[in-house]
Structure formats: structure tokens, C-alpha cells
Amino acid sequence: MTLSTHVYVLGQADVHEVFHTCRRLLGCEPHHAFTDGPWMGQEDPDHWCLWNQSGQELPAWLRVQYRSSGVPLRTPEQTIAHNEGCEEADRQQACWLDVDFDAGYEYRDEQGGCGELHARLVAQLGRHLDSKGIAWSWKNEFSGEVHDGPDQYERLADLCHRDVANQEWFRNIVWPGGPGCSATAPAVGPDRVNELLAKRDGGRLTPPEAGELRDLLDRETDLGSEVGRQPDDRAAVVDHEAER
């Protein structure tokens, strides 16, 4: 059994940029293979998908569905026509891209299980899209609800298997600032970054932590902050843009 969490990219976006951003969040390295081509089981030759190949010991399987012709994956009109008479689980969302993170229920790391993993991934991708002014929403597979409002970060707690709202990792990574505050990520303190850098240098960095480290270092670069690390620390985290 797996948990599948969809992120719907609502505005025009570069599918390859979004896909490789997601790969970085998963801790992918250049040897992690992926495929780009017509999506399985689709009669429409314009319905394509970028996906990581399975069995590579990554924390989650990644798929990004899109139109190869550069138009939205699903228009509102197409979605309305499809959803008539559909069961709730089969209903579609109008979007430019459909990003799917899929992780086994057995997944575990120091912050929890597959739900906690998905909360982190969705929040990190969401902030990336926010920084580009691209609207997005996400779907909770457990409830079938789609969240696209001001509480879309807060509601990621619904994916988690315990009360996480006051846990440091959740407030720092998923829901920065908490009640009454903007979901925009705050400046990152040195402790977490240096902890992850030390684990990386010691060869103990897990794939999710590698994705978190890249996200934090990218955030620092955007904010122009320094936390006592060497200038080449960011470069030492594998640059996956070469995968393109």
C-alpha cells in the first residue's frame, strides 16, 4: 500500500524545471534514472509524463503529468465533462501540471512516516512555486479534499499520524510561523544547516535530508544570509540541473 499525494500546478510552468526541483527534494543524484514520454494507458498522444523509474531506493516515486504541446494538462471545461457521474476518488482537477508523490506506508525516518514525508515535500514544492508567483493546490488522499486557500500549508498536518503542529521540524519546514503568520519561509538559523552539513560530510545524510539541505541552502541564497559555512558548501550538494 502507498500514499499518493497530488500537487496541482495551476499556472503556466516549465515542466522540466518543476520535475527537477522535485527530484532535488527527493535527494536524487545524476545516476537516478527517469523517463519522459507518453503516459501509460492514455489514448491521447499529447498526454505525457516525466517519472522517476521505480526500485532506486528513493523515499518516494515521482510522476509529473503534462501536455507535450505546452498547453494545460486539463482545462476547466475538460474537467467538468470528465467529472460528471464520476466517483469522488476519480474526479479530476483542472491544472497545468499534475505532480504526484507516492511513498509506501512502511516508509520511516526521524520525523515520522510517509505522511510526514509528503507534508515536507508538498510544502517545499509549494514554497518554490510561491516564489515564482505560480498558484497551486494539493489533494489529501485520505479525505479527498483539495486545499488551495490560505490554510494549504497548515492543512498538511492532516497527512501526519500524530500532532505535529508544535514540532520544530513541522513549523520550520512545513508551516513556518504558525498561526497568524505568513507561509513564507523565515530566515534559517545555523544549527539545522550545520547539522545537515555535518551529516553530509560524514556520509550519513538520508535522501530526504539531502533534499531539505538543498532547500535550506537555496533559501539562504535567496535571503542573502550567511550561517558560518564555507562559500562552496552549496556547490558540494550535488547539482542536479546537469540531469536535464
Short mmCIF file of C-alpha atoms in Angstrom, two decimals:
data_model
loop_
_atom_site.label_atom_id
_atom_site.label_comp_id
_atom_site.label_asym_id
_atom_site.label_seq_id
_atom_site.Cartn_x
_atom_site.Cartn_y
_atom_site.Cartn_z
CA MET A 1 0.00 0.00 0.00
CA THR A 2 1.15 3.52 -0.78
CA LEU A 3 0.21 7.11 -0.03
CA SER A 4 -0.27 9.20 -3.17
CA THR A 5 -0.35 12.99 -2.77
CA HIS A 6 -1.06 15.16 -5.80
CA VAL A 7 0.11 18.75 -6.19
CA TYR A 8 -1.79 20.59 -8.92
CA VAL A 9 0.22 23.35 -10.58
CA LEU A 10 -2.50 25.80 -11.60
CA GLY A 11 -0.50 28.39 -13.52
CA GLN A 12 1.78 28.05 -16.52
CA ALA A 13 5.04 26.38 -15.50
CA ASP A 14 8.09 24.74 -17.07
CA VAL A 15 7.51 21.02 -16.55
CA HIS A 16 11.21 20.16 -16.61
CA GLU A 17 12.07 22.83 -14.04
CA VAL A 18 9.30 21.57 -11.73
CA PHE A 19 10.30 17.93 -12.22
CA HIS A 20 13.97 18.51 -11.45
CA THR A 21 13.07 20.65 -8.44
CA CYS A 22 11.08 17.69 -7.12
CA ARG A 23 14.00 15.36 -7.83
CA ARG A 24 16.27 17.56 -5.75
CA LEU A 25 13.78 17.46 -2.89
CA LEU A 26 13.85 13.66 -3.05
CA GLY A 27 17.64 13.63 -2.88
CA CYS A 28 18.12 12.34 -6.43
CA GLU A 29 21.62 12.12 -7.85
CA PRO A 30 22.55 12.00 -11.55
CA HIS A 31 22.52 8.20 -11.62
CA HIS A 32 18.86 8.06 -10.56
CA ALA A 33 17.12 7.30 -13.84
CA PHE A 34 13.92 8.89 -15.11
CA THR A 35 11.69 8.60 -18.17
CA ASP A 36 9.93 11.21 -20.29
CA GLY A 37 7.26 10.12 -22.73
CA PRO A 38 3.59 9.33 -23.40
CA TRP A 39 1.86 8.31 -20.18
CA MET A 40 0.89 4.68 -19.81
CA GLY A 41 -2.72 3.80 -20.58
CA GLN A 42 -3.54 7.16 -22.17
CA GLU A 43 -5.04 7.19 -25.65
CA ASP A 44 -4.23 10.89 -26.08
CA PRO A 45 -0.73 11.11 -27.65
CA ASP A 46 -0.30 14.61 -26.17
CA HIS A 47 -0.66 13.33 -22.57
CA TRP A 48 2.92 12.83 -21.39
CA CYS A 49 4.63 12.14 -18.12
CA LEU A 50 8.06 12.61 -16.54
CA TRP A 51 8.68 9.99 -13.89
CA ASN A 52 11.47 8.53 -11.82
CA GLN A 53 11.99 4.88 -12.53
CA SER A 54 10.99 2.66 -9.62
CA GLY A 55 13.28 0.48 -7.49
CA GLN A 56 16.00 3.12 -6.95
CA GLU A 57 15.71 3.31 -3.13
CA LEU A 58 14.36 6.86 -3.20
CA PRO A 59 11.91 7.90 -0.46
CA ALA A 60 9.01 8.34 -2.91
CA TRP A 61 8.10 7.67 -6.52
CA LEU A 62 7.70 10.88 -8.54
CA ARG A 63 5.44 11.47 -11.53
CA VAL A 64 4.63 14.74 -13.31
CA GLN A 65 1.89 14.59 -15.95
CA TYR A 66 1.74 17.30 -18.61
CA ARG A 67 0.88 18.10 -22.22
CA SER A 68 3.79 17.81 -24.63
CA SER A 69 2.25 20.57 -26.78
CA GLY A 70 2.75 23.12 -23.97
CA VAL A 71 -0.90 23.64 -23.03
CA PRO A 72 -2.62 22.91 -19.69
CA LEU A 73 -2.92 19.24 -18.78
CA ARG A 74 -6.64 19.66 -18.01
CA THR A 75 -8.82 22.70 -18.71
CA PRO A 76 -11.83 23.55 -16.52
CA GLU A 77 -14.15 22.52 -19.36
CA GLN A 78 -12.44 19.14 -19.76
CA THR A 79 -12.55 18.60 -16.01
CA ILE A 80 -16.26 19.37 -15.73
CA ALA A 81 -17.05 16.98 -18.58
CA HIS A 82 -14.93 14.21 -17.05
CA ASN A 83 -16.26 14.62 -13.51
CA GLU A 84 -19.93 14.26 -14.43
CA GLY A 85 -21.07 11.00 -12.87
CA CYS A 86 -17.59 10.16 -11.51
CA GLU A 87 -16.93 8.71 -8.09
CA GLU A 88 -15.19 11.18 -5.77
CA ALA A 89 -11.90 9.26 -5.96
CA ASP A 90 -11.87 9.51 -9.77
CA ARG A 91 -12.63 13.21 -10.05
CA GLN A 92 -10.01 15.36 -11.75
CA GLN A 93 -8.68 18.87 -11.12
CA ALA A 94 -8.04 21.46 -13.79
CA CYS A 95 -4.31 22.20 -13.82
CA TRP A 96 -1.25 22.92 -15.92
CA LEU A 97 0.77 20.09 -14.35
CA ASP A 98 -0.15 17.20 -12.04
CA VAL A 99 2.69 16.27 -9.66
CA ASP A 100 2.33 13.00 -7.74
CA PHE A 101 4.47 11.88 -4.80
CA ASP A 102 3.88 8.20 -3.99
CA ALA A 103 5.51 6.55 -0.95
CA GLY A 104 4.97 3.19 0.75
CA TYR A 105 3.18 3.11 4.10
CA GLU A 106 6.23 1.37 5.55
CA TYR A 107 8.43 4.45 4.99
CA ARG A 108 10.06 5.79 8.16
CA ASP A 109 12.60 8.48 9.00
CA GLU A 110 13.43 10.53 12.09
CA GLN A 111 10.41 12.80 11.57
CA GLY A 112 7.81 10.10 11.04
CA GLY A 113 6.29 8.08 8.22
CA CYS A 114 5.10 8.60 4.67
CA GLY A 115 2.58 11.29 5.70
CA GLU A 116 5.26 13.42 7.32
CA LEU A 117 7.47 12.91 4.25
CA HIS A 118 4.68 14.07 1.94
CA ALA A 119 3.95 17.10 4.13
CA ARG A 120 7.59 18.18 3.77
CA LEU A 121 7.73 17.57 0.02
CA VAL A 122 4.47 19.40 -0.71
CA ALA A 123 5.48 22.38 1.46
CA GLN A 124 8.92 22.65 -0.14
CA LEU A 125 7.50 22.43 -3.65
CA GLY A 126 4.74 24.87 -2.68
CA ARG A 127 7.21 27.50 -1.49
CA HIS A 128 9.19 27.06 -4.70
CA LEU A 129 6.04 27.71 -6.75
CA ASP A 130 5.06 30.62 -4.48
CA SER A 131 8.44 32.23 -5.15
CA LYS A 132 7.63 32.17 -8.87
CA GLY A 133 4.10 33.51 -8.42
CA ILE A 134 2.54 30.23 -9.59
CA ALA A 135 -0.72 29.16 -7.91
CA TRP A 136 -1.06 25.56 -6.75
CA SER A 137 -3.20 23.22 -4.70
CA TRP A 138 -2.81 19.77 -3.21
CA LYS A 139 -5.10 16.79 -2.63
CA ASN A 140 -5.33 14.77 0.58
CA GLU A 141 -5.80 11.16 -0.49
CA PHE A 142 -7.17 10.25 2.94
CA SER A 143 -10.10 12.69 2.78
CA GLY A 144 -10.32 13.53 -0.92
CA GLU A 145 -10.16 17.25 -0.05
CA VAL A 146 -8.26 19.68 -2.28
CA HIS A 147 -6.60 22.60 -0.48
CA ASP A 148 -5.79 25.83 -2.30
CA GLY A 149 -6.54 28.57 0.22
CA PRO A 150 -4.62 30.38 2.94
CA ASP A 151 -4.59 27.23 5.08
CA GLN A 152 -2.99 24.97 2.47
CA TYR A 153 0.27 24.73 4.45
CA GLU A 154 -1.43 24.30 7.82
CA ARG A 155 -3.64 21.51 6.47
CA LEU A 156 -0.57 19.44 5.60
CA ALA A 157 -0.72 18.39 9.26
CA ASP A 158 -3.71 16.24 8.19
CA LEU A 159 -1.27 13.92 6.40
CA CYS A 160 0.67 13.24 9.57
CA HIS A 161 -0.02 10.44 12.02
CA ARG A 162 0.46 12.45 15.19
CA ASP A 163 0.12 16.01 16.49
CA VAL A 164 2.90 17.81 14.64
CA ALA A 165 1.73 21.43 14.67
CA ASN A 166 4.06 22.38 17.52
CA GLN A 167 7.02 20.23 16.50
CA GLU A 168 10.07 22.21 15.42
CA TRP A 169 10.60 20.42 12.10
CA PHE A 170 6.97 20.99 11.09
CA ARG A 171 6.99 24.68 11.96
CA ASN A 172 10.38 25.26 10.29
CA ILE A 173 9.85 23.21 7.14
CA VAL A 174 6.11 22.82 6.53
CA TRP A 175 4.25 25.66 8.27
CA PRO A 176 6.72 28.48 9.01
CA GLY A 177 5.46 30.98 11.54
CA GLY A 178 2.33 29.13 12.57
CA PRO A 179 -0.99 30.85 13.42
CA GLY A 180 -1.43 34.34 12.05
CA CYS A 181 1.86 34.36 10.18
CA SER A 182 2.71 34.20 6.51
CA ALA A 183 3.60 30.84 5.00
CA THR A 184 6.69 32.47 3.54
CA ALA A 185 9.76 30.70 4.88
CA PRO A 186 11.72 32.60 7.54
CA ALA A 187 15.47 33.01 7.69
CA VAL A 188 17.16 29.73 8.57
CA GLY A 189 19.29 29.56 11.70
CA PRO A 190 22.74 27.97 11.58
CA ASP A 191 22.03 24.94 13.76
CA ARG A 192 19.92 22.89 11.35
CA VAL A 193 22.02 23.77 8.30
CA ASN A 194 25.28 22.94 10.06
CA GLU A 195 23.77 19.73 11.45
CA LEU A 196 22.87 18.61 7.93
CA LEU A 197 26.24 19.68 6.54
CA ALA A 198 27.99 17.62 9.23
CA LYS A 199 25.86 14.59 8.40
CA ARG A 200 26.63 15.07 4.71
CA ASP A 201 30.36 15.30 5.36
CA GLY A 202 30.14 12.15 7.49
CA GLY A 203 28.26 10.23 4.79
CA ARG A 204 25.13 9.93 6.97
CA LEU A 205 22.75 12.18 5.04
CA THR A 206 19.50 10.45 4.03
CA PRO A 207 17.81 11.32 0.70
CA PRO A 208 15.05 13.41 2.39
CA GLU A 209 17.69 15.27 4.40
CA ALA A 210 19.65 15.92 1.21
CA GLY A 211 16.52 17.49 -0.27
CA GLU A 212 15.95 19.51 2.89
CA LEU A 213 19.56 20.73 2.83
CA ARG A 214 19.27 21.90 -0.76
CA ASP A 215 16.02 23.66 0.07
CA LEU A 216 17.58 25.42 3.07
CA LEU A 217 20.70 26.46 1.16
CA ASP A 218 18.59 27.73 -1.73
CA ARG A 219 16.51 29.69 0.78
CA GLU A 220 19.67 31.21 2.29
CA THR A 221 20.90 32.20 -1.13
CA ASP A 222 17.59 33.96 -1.81
CA LEU A 223 17.75 35.78 1.52
CA GLY A 224 21.45 36.64 1.19
CA SER A 225 22.17 35.21 4.66
CA GLU A 226 25.28 33.51 5.95
CA VAL A 227 25.45 30.94 8.74
CA GLY A 228 29.15 30.34 9.18
CA ARG A 229 29.62 27.86 6.37
CA GLN A 230 32.20 27.88 3.60
CA PRO A 231 31.24 29.53 0.29
CA ASP A 232 31.44 26.22 -1.56
CA ASP A 233 29.05 24.35 0.74
CA ARG A 234 26.15 24.78 -1.63
CA ALA A 235 28.20 23.58 -4.58
CA ALA A 236 29.12 20.45 -2.63
CA VAL A 237 25.49 19.38 -2.64
CA VAL A 238 25.15 17.53 -5.95
CA ASP A 239 23.91 19.85 -8.69
CA HIS A 240 21.11 18.01 -10.44
CA GLU A 241 20.50 20.63 -13.07
CA ALA A 242 23.07 18.67 -15.08
CA GLU A 243 20.43 15.95 -15.38
CA ARG A 244 18.48 17.96 -17.92
#
